[in-house]
Structure formats: C-alpha cells, structure tokens
XYZ file of C-alpha atoms in Angstrom:
716
model
C 84.203 107.105 -13.691
C 86.920 106.509 -11.448
C 89.356 103.491 -11.256
C 92.046 102.295 -8.669
C 95.232 100.814 -9.841
C 98.009 99.504 -7.144
C 101.438 100.176 -8.165
C 103.054 96.885 -7.364
C 106.800 95.067 -8.288
C 105.482 91.878 -7.078
C 105.191 90.470 -10.405
C 109.092 91.137 -10.782
C 109.573 87.701 -8.850
C 107.881 85.730 -11.514
C 110.229 86.641 -14.066
C 113.574 87.377 -12.870
C 113.900 83.888 -10.822
C 116.275 83.558 -7.720
C 118.255 86.806 -8.673
C 115.553 89.214 -8.867
C 113.920 87.527 -5.563
C 116.962 88.269 -3.914
C 117.296 91.676 -4.854
C 113.649 92.729 -4.101
C 113.109 90.549 -0.942
C 111.898 92.977 2.081
C 112.196 92.007 5.746
C 111.146 88.738 7.085
C 107.605 88.740 8.715
C 107.038 88.720 12.392
C 107.186 85.681 14.329
C 104.296 83.472 15.591
C 102.465 85.035 18.143
C 103.279 82.835 21.555
C 99.901 81.569 23.413
C 98.826 79.504 26.271
C 99.666 80.891 29.719
C 102.922 82.301 29.722
C 105.650 81.911 32.228
C 106.685 84.256 34.437
C 108.243 87.937 32.924
C 110.939 89.159 35.262
C 109.726 91.738 37.589
C 113.204 93.225 38.366
C 116.373 91.805 39.150
C 116.355 89.065 41.934
C 112.545 90.277 42.584
C 110.600 87.394 44.154
C 107.548 85.938 42.082
C 104.041 86.310 44.063
C 102.318 83.386 45.098
C 98.693 82.594 45.897
C 97.643 80.761 48.969
C 94.458 79.358 50.632
C 93.617 79.792 54.239
C 93.107 77.290 55.737
C 95.098 74.933 53.273
C 93.777 71.777 55.358
C 90.721 71.356 57.344
C 88.365 68.691 58.712
C 84.573 68.839 58.271
C 81.265 66.714 59.143
C 79.779 65.368 56.191
C 76.711 67.948 55.424
C 79.118 70.867 57.247
C 80.483 73.796 55.629
C 84.036 74.947 55.318
C 84.990 78.874 54.421
C 88.119 79.002 52.377
C 89.814 82.488 51.476
C 92.449 82.960 48.655
C 95.252 85.789 48.937
C 98.148 86.965 46.756
C 101.457 87.595 48.329
C 105.106 87.879 47.934
C 104.911 90.908 45.642
C 108.030 93.431 45.812
C 107.743 96.392 47.915
C 108.262 98.690 45.424
C 105.505 97.044 43.174
C 101.913 96.887 43.480
C 99.689 94.006 42.709
C 95.937 94.063 41.708
C 93.765 90.845 41.419
C 91.960 90.624 37.967
C 89.680 87.791 38.846
C 89.744 84.384 41.138
C 88.029 81.163 39.848
C 87.757 78.308 42.304
C 86.788 74.270 41.253
C 86.543 71.164 42.917
C 90.047 69.068 41.861
C 88.702 65.449 42.607
C 88.895 63.377 45.693
C 87.059 60.408 47.447
C 84.674 63.142 49.154
C 82.097 64.954 47.195
C 80.868 68.650 47.698
C 79.729 71.950 46.145
C 80.883 75.456 46.288
C 78.653 78.358 47.192
C 80.607 80.795 44.732
C 83.200 80.347 42.125
C 84.382 83.722 41.099
C 85.342 85.495 44.063
C 88.356 85.676 46.503
C 86.752 83.622 49.201
C 84.098 80.497 48.646
C 82.323 77.922 51.164
C 82.834 74.127 50.579
C 79.663 72.269 51.401
C 80.299 68.887 51.851
C 77.844 66.146 50.902
C 75.474 64.710 53.709
C 77.054 61.719 55.058
C 79.717 60.965 52.599
C 83.569 60.708 54.326
C 86.939 60.814 52.366
C 89.198 63.894 51.095
C 88.501 66.450 48.402
C 90.808 68.963 46.734
C 89.460 72.655 46.053
C 91.602 74.570 43.692
C 91.748 78.305 43.186
C 93.289 79.804 40.207
C 93.639 83.846 39.949
C 95.521 86.270 37.521
C 96.559 89.600 38.568
C 98.536 92.577 37.173
C 101.870 93.479 39.071
C 103.241 97.128 38.629
C 106.649 98.048 39.060
C 107.338 101.392 38.262
C 106.395 101.808 34.308
C 106.117 98.302 33.933
C 103.050 96.329 34.373
C 102.719 92.512 33.722
C 100.116 89.743 34.228
C 100.897 87.020 36.706
C 99.022 83.413 37.240
C 98.975 81.457 40.063
C 96.725 78.313 41.374
C 96.538 77.011 44.857
C 94.726 74.185 46.623
C 92.832 73.394 50.020
C 92.715 69.621 51.464
C 89.160 69.163 52.684
C 88.698 66.206 54.831
C 84.925 65.161 55.097
C 83.758 62.788 57.959
C 80.381 61.173 58.030
C 78.807 62.104 61.406
C 78.684 59.434 64.033
C 75.962 57.296 63.957
C 74.539 54.474 66.069
C 72.481 52.348 64.193
C 69.876 49.371 64.851
C 69.755 49.785 68.839
C 67.910 47.438 70.355
C 67.436 45.329 73.696
C 66.768 41.410 73.886
C 64.675 39.395 74.602
C 62.001 42.008 75.560
C 60.201 41.493 77.585
C 61.888 39.842 80.114
C 61.752 38.585 83.800
C 63.767 40.575 86.213
C 67.369 38.806 86.786
C 67.492 37.571 83.476
C 70.561 38.967 81.451
C 69.616 41.134 78.616
C 71.650 42.177 75.583
C 72.039 45.465 74.117
C 73.315 45.500 70.301
C 73.756 48.072 67.636
C 76.509 49.391 65.434
C 78.666 52.227 65.000
C 79.129 54.258 61.593
C 80.845 57.632 60.701
C 83.316 59.555 62.436
C 87.127 58.538 62.683
C 87.830 55.387 64.993
C 88.786 54.734 67.317
C 85.287 55.201 69.389
C 84.753 55.524 72.819
C 81.235 54.227 73.942
C 79.176 54.962 77.058
C 76.061 52.946 77.741
C 73.572 54.534 80.267
C 71.072 51.662 81.026
C 68.425 53.610 82.064
C 68.417 52.364 85.802
C 71.501 54.616 87.141
C 74.369 52.134 85.842
C 76.648 52.777 83.215
C 79.147 50.468 80.933
C 81.953 51.622 78.688
C 83.103 49.905 75.466
C 86.222 50.783 73.283
C 85.861 49.929 69.296
C 88.857 50.271 67.202
C 86.800 50.619 64.032
C 83.306 51.173 62.855
C 80.806 48.411 63.188
C 78.666 46.213 65.330
C 78.902 46.077 69.215
C 76.895 44.417 72.071
C 76.678 44.388 75.800
C 74.859 42.791 78.482
C 72.898 43.777 81.638
C 70.595 42.656 84.411
C 67.537 44.700 85.072
C 65.046 44.656 88.111
C 61.249 45.284 87.564
C 60.854 48.188 85.525
C 60.521 49.740 81.993
C 63.640 51.009 80.508
C 65.286 52.812 77.377
C 68.945 52.449 77.406
C 71.100 55.136 75.378
C 74.351 55.126 73.842
C 76.974 58.221 73.552
C 79.837 57.661 71.182
C 82.946 59.956 70.746
C 85.663 59.647 68.086
C 89.523 60.331 68.043
C 88.614 64.055 67.209
C 86.284 64.137 69.983
C 82.910 64.551 67.762
C 80.242 62.773 69.073
C 76.879 60.987 68.481
C 73.971 59.573 70.479
C 71.240 56.812 70.118
C 68.359 55.524 72.297
C 66.847 52.336 71.976
C 63.549 52.853 70.164
C 61.351 50.123 72.044
C 61.173 50.516 75.950
C 62.752 47.222 77.658
C 59.987 45.893 79.892
C 61.022 43.781 82.876
C 58.533 42.053 84.927
C 57.363 39.046 86.567
C 53.803 39.386 85.548
C 52.402 38.779 81.914
C 53.807 41.326 79.140
C 54.097 41.333 75.601
C 56.490 42.953 73.125
C 56.752 43.736 69.364
C 60.190 43.881 67.372
C 60.150 45.099 63.665
C 62.431 43.439 61.108
C 63.287 47.117 59.848
C 63.353 50.347 62.118
C 61.825 52.129 58.936
C 59.106 50.731 56.868
C 58.667 51.695 53.281
C 55.445 52.466 51.502
C 54.402 49.260 49.496
C 57.027 47.008 51.256
C 55.943 44.086 53.692
C 57.502 44.592 57.202
C 57.558 41.607 59.262
C 57.033 42.268 63.073
C 58.026 39.683 65.784
C 56.016 39.220 68.927
C 57.758 38.382 72.569
C 55.992 37.270 75.715
C 56.804 36.923 79.531
C 54.830 35.455 82.307
C 52.019 34.377 79.526
C 49.435 32.020 80.717
C 49.117 28.344 79.167
C 46.582 29.365 76.552
C 45.830 32.762 75.121
C 44.797 34.820 71.976
C 46.041 37.309 70.431
C 45.301 40.365 67.960
C 47.694 42.492 65.833
C 46.603 45.813 64.467
C 48.538 47.867 61.759
C 46.842 51.535 60.942
C 47.116 52.732 57.426
C 47.033 49.133 55.802
C 44.872 46.539 54.612
C 45.196 45.256 58.212
C 43.687 48.400 59.870
C 41.121 46.311 61.782
C 42.330 44.194 64.325
C 43.131 40.424 63.220
C 44.055 37.474 64.926
C 47.720 36.437 64.809
C 48.257 33.090 63.680
C 51.804 32.920 65.222
C 54.544 34.606 66.936
C 54.807 37.150 63.735
C 52.788 38.835 61.544
C 53.206 41.185 58.454
C 52.020 44.589 57.397
C 52.212 46.624 54.236
C 51.805 50.256 54.368
C 50.067 52.254 51.899
C 51.206 55.808 52.660
C 53.884 57.738 54.734
C 53.252 58.054 58.206
C 54.190 57.091 61.860
C 52.046 53.857 62.452
C 50.983 52.707 65.774
C 51.298 48.933 65.430
C 49.660 47.633 68.146
C 49.676 43.755 69.524
C 47.319 42.203 72.486
C 47.327 38.900 74.217
C 44.421 37.480 76.233
C 44.460 34.865 78.624
C 41.815 32.220 77.363
C 40.702 31.145 81.055
C 39.570 33.297 84.172
C 40.680 35.774 85.347
C 41.491 36.429 81.325
C 44.913 38.301 81.756
C 45.558 40.986 79.266
C 48.920 42.040 78.033
C 49.482 45.012 75.254
C 52.434 46.443 73.540
C 52.356 49.462 70.998
C 55.251 50.288 68.551
C 55.384 53.279 66.709
C 56.956 52.451 62.970
C 57.907 55.414 60.941
C 56.938 54.763 57.212
C 58.526 56.471 54.434
C 57.768 57.127 50.738
C 59.313 54.801 48.058
C 62.815 55.769 47.099
C 63.337 58.397 44.426
C 66.454 59.914 42.413
C 66.529 63.470 40.955
C 69.189 64.980 38.904
C 69.047 68.510 40.435
C 68.892 72.059 38.760
C 71.113 72.575 35.591
C 73.440 70.049 34.100
C 76.877 70.411 35.649
C 79.245 72.155 33.653
C 82.158 70.086 32.251
C 85.091 70.491 30.259
C 87.558 68.261 28.743
C 90.388 67.219 31.259
C 88.636 68.807 34.290
C 86.896 67.368 36.737
C 82.950 68.119 37.471
C 80.497 67.072 39.724
C 76.680 66.138 39.196
C 74.275 66.779 41.971
C 71.794 64.234 43.230
C 69.234 64.204 45.216
C 67.984 61.341 47.267
C 64.534 61.167 49.043
C 62.574 58.642 50.788
C 63.557 54.763 51.181
C 65.293 53.349 54.168
C 69.327 54.343 54.599
C 71.726 53.603 53.555
C 71.595 53.702 50.002
C 73.796 52.269 47.394
C 74.112 55.025 44.676
C 75.446 53.732 41.112
C 76.031 55.826 37.954
C 77.207 55.565 34.428
C 78.282 58.292 31.710
C 77.435 57.040 28.241
C 79.922 58.359 25.862
C 82.880 58.098 28.455
C 83.068 54.550 29.331
C 82.591 55.891 33.037
C 80.672 54.300 35.795
C 80.803 53.888 39.596
C 78.879 53.610 43.143
C 78.988 54.500 46.563
C 77.487 54.017 49.754
C 75.173 57.284 51.081
C 74.245 56.957 54.488
C 71.114 59.141 54.334
C 68.961 61.136 51.864
C 69.947 64.305 50.630
C 72.292 65.707 48.314
C 75.047 63.284 46.992
C 77.525 64.285 44.393
C 78.467 61.901 41.407
C 81.826 62.417 39.753
C 82.273 62.766 36.045
C 85.481 62.404 33.992
C 86.729 60.673 30.897
C 84.537 62.499 28.126
C 85.509 64.038 25.101
C 83.642 67.363 23.737
C 80.114 66.559 23.097
C 77.025 65.434 24.858
C 77.254 62.431 27.243
C 74.424 61.023 29.235
C 74.311 60.631 32.700
C 72.086 57.912 34.415
C 71.641 57.177 37.982
C 69.920 54.542 39.941
C 69.690 53.711 43.854
C 68.996 50.981 46.107
C 67.750 51.299 49.647
C 68.489 48.837 52.741
C 65.469 46.857 51.867
C 66.518 46.366 48.300
C 64.166 48.679 46.630
C 65.572 50.276 43.659
C 64.367 53.723 42.240
C 63.606 54.364 38.798
C 66.555 54.880 36.751
C 66.763 58.766 36.051
C 69.163 60.103 33.158
C 70.094 63.837 31.600
C 72.202 65.070 28.979
C 75.581 66.538 29.897
C 77.251 68.788 27.430
C 81.057 68.680 27.512
C 82.898 71.559 26.068
C 86.009 71.441 24.442
C 89.283 72.776 26.017
C 89.288 76.669 26.428
C 91.108 78.355 23.731
C 91.662 82.143 23.202
C 93.109 83.581 19.915
C 94.108 87.048 19.072
C 96.109 89.774 17.615
C 97.538 93.241 18.085
C 98.520 96.292 16.247
C 100.121 99.686 17.163
C 100.918 102.814 15.997
C 103.435 105.595 16.932
C 102.033 109.151 17.001
C 102.576 112.320 18.733
C 100.849 111.106 22.177
C 102.776 107.908 22.225
C 101.876 104.535 20.820
C 98.253 103.702 20.266
C 97.474 100.041 20.963
C 94.630 97.840 19.373
C 94.106 94.309 20.698
C 91.463 92.264 19.129
C 90.787 88.584 20.588
C 88.161 85.638 20.438
C 87.362 82.994 22.708
C 86.669 79.956 20.114
C 86.393 77.191 22.714
C 85.624 76.536 26.187
C 82.597 76.215 28.939
C 80.824 79.430 28.842
C 80.040 82.135 30.254
C 83.664 83.819 30.486
C 85.650 86.383 32.029
C 88.266 88.096 30.153
C 90.797 90.590 30.874
C 93.844 92.291 28.903
C 97.125 93.607 30.734
C 99.310 95.499 28.947
C 103.088 95.291 29.988
C 103.143 99.272 30.385
C 100.899 101.538 31.729
C 98.284 102.895 29.411
C 96.325 106.068 29.162
C 93.080 106.402 27.372
C 92.232 102.991 27.220
C 89.060 101.037 27.010
C 87.685 98.564 29.865
C 90.614 96.184 30.561
C 88.250 93.322 31.515
C 84.560 92.223 30.648
C 82.308 89.322 30.541
C 81.224 87.228 27.576
C 77.899 85.198 27.834
C 79.001 82.593 25.022
C 82.105 82.283 22.717
C 82.709 85.693 21.020
C 85.045 88.109 20.288
C 86.483 91.329 22.515
C 88.809 94.159 22.078
C 91.173 96.585 24.017
C 92.860 99.802 22.833
C 94.926 102.454 24.728
C 98.047 104.496 24.389
C 101.434 103.836 26.031
C 104.497 106.103 26.400
C 106.675 106.530 23.587
C 109.379 103.960 23.775
C 107.610 101.805 26.425
C 106.691 98.120 25.923
C 103.660 97.733 23.809
C 103.390 93.875 24.431
C 99.945 92.785 25.812
C 98.657 89.632 27.218
C 94.726 88.516 26.762
C 93.527 86.401 29.581
C 90.358 84.287 29.707
C 88.785 81.777 32.276
C 85.625 79.851 31.775
C 82.716 78.525 33.744
C 84.842 75.304 34.168
C 87.853 77.110 35.792
C 90.001 76.717 33.077
C 92.669 79.489 32.068
C 93.884 80.396 28.440
C 95.816 83.325 27.831
C 97.809 84.658 24.501
C 100.793 86.848 24.513
C 100.303 89.452 21.677
C 103.365 91.388 20.503
C 102.397 94.135 17.863
C 104.573 95.688 15.230
C 104.583 99.334 15.702
C 103.983 101.249 12.921
C 104.409 104.912 11.886
C 101.779 107.700 11.950
C 99.374 107.576 9.058
C 99.975 110.426 6.139
C 98.647 110.869 2.510
C 99.963 112.567 -0.095
C 97.982 113.606 -3.233
C 98.977 114.846 -6.687
C 96.630 115.792 -9.198
C 97.618 116.692 -12.893
C 95.768 116.328 -16.283
C 95.870 112.918 -18.006
C 94.850 112.665 -21.654
C 91.781 114.344 -23.046
C 89.098 115.220 -20.283
C 90.526 113.435 -17.298
C 92.387 113.911 -14.418
C 95.006 111.385 -12.426
C 95.232 111.514 -8.865
C 98.183 109.806 -7.466
C 97.833 108.870 -3.772
C 100.507 107.729 -1.435
C 99.809 105.969 1.869
C 102.300 106.245 4.424
C 102.471 104.540 8.092
C 99.193 103.471 9.834
C 98.165 100.065 9.713
C 96.501 98.639 6.271
C 94.083 98.205 4.945
C 93.241 101.922 4.375
C 89.678 103.174 3.239
C 89.949 106.413 1.084
C 87.404 108.995 -0.446
C 88.021 111.846 -2.647
C 85.842 114.777 -3.333
C 86.757 117.594 -6.418
C 85.399 121.349 -6.090
C 83.631 120.468 -9.382
C 81.172 117.793 -7.563
C 83.102 114.775 -8.719
C 83.892 111.881 -6.064
C 84.906 108.538 -5.588
C 86.589 105.928 -3.058
C 88.372 102.731 -2.782
C 90.724 100.782 -0.557
C 94.390 99.887 -0.586
C 95.813 96.640 1.036
C 99.076 98.019 1.629
C 101.134 101.002 2.065
C 102.388 102.699 -1.099
C 100.567 104.698 -3.964
C 97.342 104.139 -6.046
C 96.326 106.227 -8.976
C 92.652 107.219 -9.415
C 91.246 108.953 -12.761
C 88.550 111.528 -12.535
C 86.611 113.173 -15.105
C 87.857 116.719 -15.861
C 85.906 119.064 -17.814
C 86.654 122.637 -18.975
C 86.640 125.354 -16.606
C 88.318 126.748 -13.489
C 90.823 124.839 -11.691
C 89.511 121.824 -9.359
C 90.825 120.908 -6.030
C 90.903 117.408 -5.395
C 90.665 116.694 -1.419
C 91.353 113.014 -0.150
C 90.527 111.606 3.429
C 91.994 107.925 4.714
C 91.279 105.957 7.443
C 93.348 103.039 8.377
C 92.405 99.724 10.196
C 93.113 101.332 13.659
C 90.981 104.282 12.965
C 93.525 106.843 12.297
C 92.504 109.564 9.584
C 95.078 111.491 7.559
C 94.047 113.955 4.617
C 95.443 115.940 1.858
C 94.498 118.047 -1.066
C 95.896 118.909 -4.957
C 94.595 121.452 -7.590
C 94.780 120.787 -11.132
C 93.957 122.958 -14.051
C 91.555 121.572 -16.934
C 93.400 123.877 -19.291
C 96.611 122.632 -19.097
C 97.989 120.624 -21.919
C 97.815 116.944 -21.248
C 101.500 116.426 -23.210
C 102.883 112.806 -23.029
C 105.468 112.229 -20.553
C 108.863 111.562 -21.774
C 109.866 108.181 -21.198
C 113.480 107.148 -21.277
C 113.856 103.971 -22.209
C 117.473 103.191 -21.107
C 120.076 101.616 -22.861
C 119.495 100.024 -26.183
C 121.348 96.881 -25.113
C 118.632 96.664 -22.454
C 115.878 96.367 -25.013
C 117.870 94.007 -27.144
C 118.155 91.489 -24.126
C 114.586 91.838 -23.653
C 114.115 90.218 -27.327
C 116.593 87.419 -26.701
C 115.895 86.513 -23.209
C 117.993 88.055 -20.030
C 114.825 89.219 -18.620
C 116.596 89.357 -15.050
C 119.623 91.172 -15.957
C 117.672 93.741 -17.898
C 115.596 94.821 -15.361
C 118.420 94.919 -12.885
C 120.108 97.141 -15.356
C 117.043 99.294 -15.829
C 116.787 99.444 -12.208
C 120.154 100.196 -11.271
C 120.787 103.070 -14.057
C 117.284 104.819 -14.600
C 116.531 107.659 -12.557
C 113.242 107.400 -10.429
C 110.173 107.482 -12.637
C 108.162 110.677 -13.104
C 105.603 111.509 -10.593
C 103.176 112.313 -13.099
C 101.150 109.556 -15.171
C 102.406 109.232 -18.829
C 100.418 108.173 -21.888
C 100.610 104.438 -22.386
C 100.227 104.196 -25.873
C 103.683 106.117 -26.491
C 105.145 104.128 -23.906
C 104.248 100.791 -25.485
C 105.361 102.143 -28.769
C 108.732 103.458 -27.367
C 109.547 99.954 -26.000
C 108.158 97.759 -29.066
C 109.454 99.585 -32.047
C 113.132 98.456 -31.611
C 112.200 94.848 -30.981
C 110.715 92.177 -32.977
C 108.576 89.634 -30.684
C 109.550 91.149 -27.302
C 107.862 89.013 -24.286
C 105.001 90.407 -23.388
C 105.406 90.032 -19.385
C 108.749 91.968 -19.565
C 107.173 94.856 -21.836
C 104.390 95.238 -19.108
C 106.883 95.313 -16.513
C 109.205 97.983 -18.172
C 106.147 99.890 -19.150
C 105.074 100.006 -15.457
C 108.711 101.212 -14.480
C 107.879 104.274 -16.831
C 105.008 105.117 -14.387
C 102.048 103.475 -16.173
C 99.890 101.207 -13.686
C 100.427 97.589 -14.477
C 96.474 97.329 -15.044
C 96.339 100.200 -17.640
C 99.143 98.632 -19.352
C 97.524 95.561 -19.964
C 94.139 97.312 -20.952
C 96.018 99.199 -23.321
C 97.967 96.340 -24.821
C 94.411 94.439 -25.265
C 93.059 97.650 -27.158
C 96.235 97.812 -29.296
C 95.997 94.259 -30.380
C 92.334 94.645 -31.274
C 92.825 97.744 -33.443
C 95.840 96.181 -35.151
C 98.840 98.560 -33.982
C 100.182 95.484 -31.982
C 100.933 92.007 -33.380
C 100.810 88.997 -30.785
C 102.120 85.849 -31.615
C 103.149 82.539 -29.509
C 106.687 81.674 -28.746
C 108.245 78.156 -28.760
C 107.390 78.097 -25.090
C 104.024 79.141 -24.921
C 104.836 82.816 -24.223
C 103.162 85.620 -25.740
C 105.185 87.667 -28.039
C 104.236 91.338 -28.924
C 105.611 93.546 -32.104
C 104.738 97.126 -33.219
C 103.109 96.498 -36.350
C 104.207 99.930 -38.223
C 101.059 99.020 -40.760
C 101.653 95.526 -40.955
C 99.181 92.732 -40.463
C 99.753 89.767 -38.166
C-alpha cells in the first residue's frame, strides 16, 4: 500500500502565536478581481478614445413604416486597428412603439407600430478590440437614435347632409382629421368641378358648406400636414341633389360589427304626402324586406360581409312614385386581442415590449394592460387594427402575468388575454485566470461563467496582448453556463484578460481578470530504502498551477497515484522486495494541463539504517518541557541545518526527543519530529502506536494539553 503525507509548516502558527506567525508569514495574496464594464484603458499617450455612432441619429417615419439604422465604430488612432466583436440593439423606451428586425448585427431596421405616434429611442451597444502594436484591449460603447413616429393622416367620418337635398339648398360636408403633424391644409373637391380650401391648426373636426345643382355628387378631401405628408378620403354615400322624389340612408357608424345593432336613418326629398317604405338588411334576421315604421331602422349582422342595405319608398296614390337608396355597409368580426409569439425577453432594469395583435372591431381602439407582479398598468389609443406594442417595466426577477384588453369605437370589449412574462435577473459574469511561464512565453488560461441574465448569451475573451496558439475568442451559450479560453502571449507581455458577455435583453457585463504568472512545472523524485521492505519516494513540485495530479510506477510492477494541493513536497511509500534495483518513474500534471516527469532508482539490498537526527541544543529541549515553545522553535530553525532529504525512523526520532524530558507537550514534540524529516501524519501514527505498546506515557497537563514521556519500561 502507498500513502501520501504532505510536508507542511502551517501547524507552527497554532503554537508560536504572534511571533511565529510573523516569522513564517508569506507574501500577501492577490487583490480582488475587478468586475463590471471596465473604464477605458489608455491606448497610447494622447490617443483618442474610439466611439460608436448610429446613422441616422434622428429620423421621421409614418406609423407602420420602417427606418434603417447603421452602427459603426470610429476614432481609433491611425496606427491602431479596431475590430468589432459584436453589436446588440434594443429599444430604449419612449412614447412610440415598434420592433427591431434584428438585434445582433451592425445594422437593423426599426418597424414602427401601426398608427401610433410619438418618439422612441433605439440603442446600440458594442464591444470591440483595439490593437496598437503589441497591445490589445477591449473597448465598450453605446449610441442611440431618436425615431419620431407619426400616425398617417386620416380623414374620418366624412359625410354630407342633408341627403338628399333639393337644388340650391346649402349642404354641409363634415369630417375629422387625425394623425400627421399639424397644422393641416385641406383641399375639398365638391365633385361638381369646384374646390374649397381650409386650414386647421390641429387635429379634430372640420366642416364646409356648398350649394349644388341637380345631380349626384361624391365630394373628396385631400389633407397635407407640416411635413408634406398627405392623406385623402371620399364621402362614402353619394350626395343626391334633385327636385324630384328621392331617398337616402345614413348609418350610425361607417363600419358595423357582427352581433352589434346598427341604426340607420333615412332621408327624403320631394316625397308625396303619403307613402309607404320598406328596408332590407342582407345577412341579418331582416334579410327579407320589412316595413319601416319611421325614419329609422336597425339591423344586427350575423357574419362579416359588405351588406347592401336597401331602403325603398312608394307613394300611396297614383301615379305611385318610387325612390330607392342602397348603402354598402362593411361588417367586421368582433374585436379580438392576441399576444403574439413568444413572451418578450425582459430583464430587471431594462425596457421591454410585448407585441399585441388587434383584429376585428371598429377603430379606434382603447388598449389597456396590466402587469401583475410589477404594479404596472397603462393604456393607449390605437387608430387601426394590426400590431401594437405594450411597454413593460418595473418587475423584479421572477415571472409576472401580462393581461391585455381592448375596447373599440362601439364600446365592445375584447376578451381579456394574458400570458406569463419571465423576467431575468441582471446579467452577471464571473471568472478566473491563471498563467504559467514557459520557454514559449506565458500560457494563459481563462475560465468564466454566466451566472445570471436573459439567455441566450454571446461571449468574447480579449487578452491585453496578442496571443498565439489560442482557442476561440468568442462563442455562444444557449443558457447560463461556463466558457473558457487559452492562449500564449510573449514573455514579458501583459497577461491581463477581459471576459465580455451580452445577453438577449441587450445587457452587457464583463470581468477583468489579472492572473498571477507561475513558473514552469517541474518535479524531482528521490527514492531510498525505508525500514523493512519499503521504499520512500520524496516528490518535490515546483512551478505550475496547483493542484497537482501525480502517478508513479516502479520497474518491479508497483504503482500508485495521488494529488497535492500546493507546491512543495510529498512522500509516498511503496513495497520494496528483495532483488534487482527498482527505478521509480513519476509523472505530474497541473491545473493548466502542463506535465513534467522524473525518475529515481533504489536498491532493495541497501541497509535501511536510521537517519542521524541532530536534536539541537539541550537548552531548546528543556524549554519545551517548561513552555517557551515559540522561542525553542525559533532557536531550532535558526541553528539547525536543513533536514536530510532521506526520511528517518520515527521511533528513533521520538525517543531522542522524549528521553531528556518529563512531560513534553505533544504538539511541540510532533513539530520537532517533523523538523527531523518525519512527515507529520507519520509522527502522529507512531505516537499512537507507542502509547498503545507502552513505550510512551501520555498524561493531561493543567490546561488540558497532552504531555508525553518516554517510559523506559515504566508504566503510566
């Protein structure tokens, strides 16, 4: 069987107090690793810092329109080279909604929400490397563009009244302007070859009067706003001007909705003293003609269509004059709201938008929402069906529930819809780096982990100096996980490395890693006979990065393995039978994967003589018996030569130490035995064995400490 003992001085601190601690203290450990987006490092004396721009940085578009945005780096010194690693676009918030066609390229297209006015900010973030000679460092920057979205100009509720009308009677064209950017210029074409002009300072209703001769007329309106955008509309029901018998129909709403009653008003001109009337509403329960009981009637449509609503009037006396009017009434399905696609990617502290699909119903729509878990709610008016975007904010990490409802112009409410919205905690990346110097330069190994954030993730590793033989410097993680990089920089070059991560919500985090450079890994082995039928292999590790994994084999077929957590030495023991000399070969691999090997030969026939053990001045041993532990240890350390490389017989060492003393402190004896080259673990095992066979007497001191005495045949 083989055993592993670690040679350590750490236990001295427990006995020698402040004096020994001061004597044995090593160098201070490295400082904390800085993390988060680092500030800019100097490129070169007086060098300008590169920046990120967006073209255009300000733009106008119609609701439902597109704006192409291009991002680019600029400002690197002429002698330096800048290489982008990645770009990430996101919507920074505002009063206009929209979506991005792509989020991880140097260019994107902002798609404005249909019929929604306002201004929004589109943000781009990017990371890049700047190479100036042998210095390579990462840079981070962000930029933005303000996109103003204007709803298209709309002319609503255009109608002429009265209809029908006798010639020479003034009629009034009325309607309303919405969208665009005021003020507005209106051009009214009356349909009889004449035009009129109006100026409106803002959105809202307007009207204008006109006098027609005989005929049927369809007035139209052309509106233009302050930016030159235009919109137009035509009166849906033709104006009938006659001095004969005529009828007309006017709906209470220009668009009907399935299942919602619509009231129709009738008008007449030149009507006989007595007449009867009928109305017909296709696609309703009044699909057969019915008698009209007054100047109005109502229809409830059962399915979407364009219904040809008909009204007829017939005089009650000869010659029984007739008049007919037909109105094409659009009928739309009931209003519905749907939360489209996958839930939005939301992260604590970053804006997000949920797309909402509106269909059916009569516009405009009042869209309202609430986000359970964030105490967040809001509403907006949407001018037409299509896709709208609901802003989300205020949530902590976890899962919230988004609920959305819409009410159309007829007061009809959609069924409430909801979906869960997962909210990721803020992005965080942690990491560590190590470096080992060798003949080729400095080998750097980076290990980092994305612990929080909204997946997926893009990562990049940027060394401060050019690296050869390196692994991939960038990659993709579908979920929170680790990534690594390794490469070799030139001797004397900067070994600092920055690990950068960007997530699906557009957040960026980085960690600056400053590795401690270790020397090349080496191992030495010394094999000697030890006791009866056993060999002691002293393994000494230097350089490399702990922990070390080692394995040894002997030419006689013996083998073993183990680990060591620190540089220094370990002793392993192997069975050693009689016969030819045995060569023991040792291979060691450190945490970076570096390897080293060594071998040593031992002759089984050599005498396993006990090593000579210089104990040191008797005064030091006497001090152990009376206290003075720290001073004794210091004296021994200062005066004793370095312990022999060959392990010694622990029984002989303990006897030499204990015989001059009566009741020596066990802790001190163990440390002194370790000073003589006996591994501490073996010392303790030997003490317990000697207590068992009676050669050592153990007693308790006044403070509970264990005191040892060599028995010389006495009994406790």
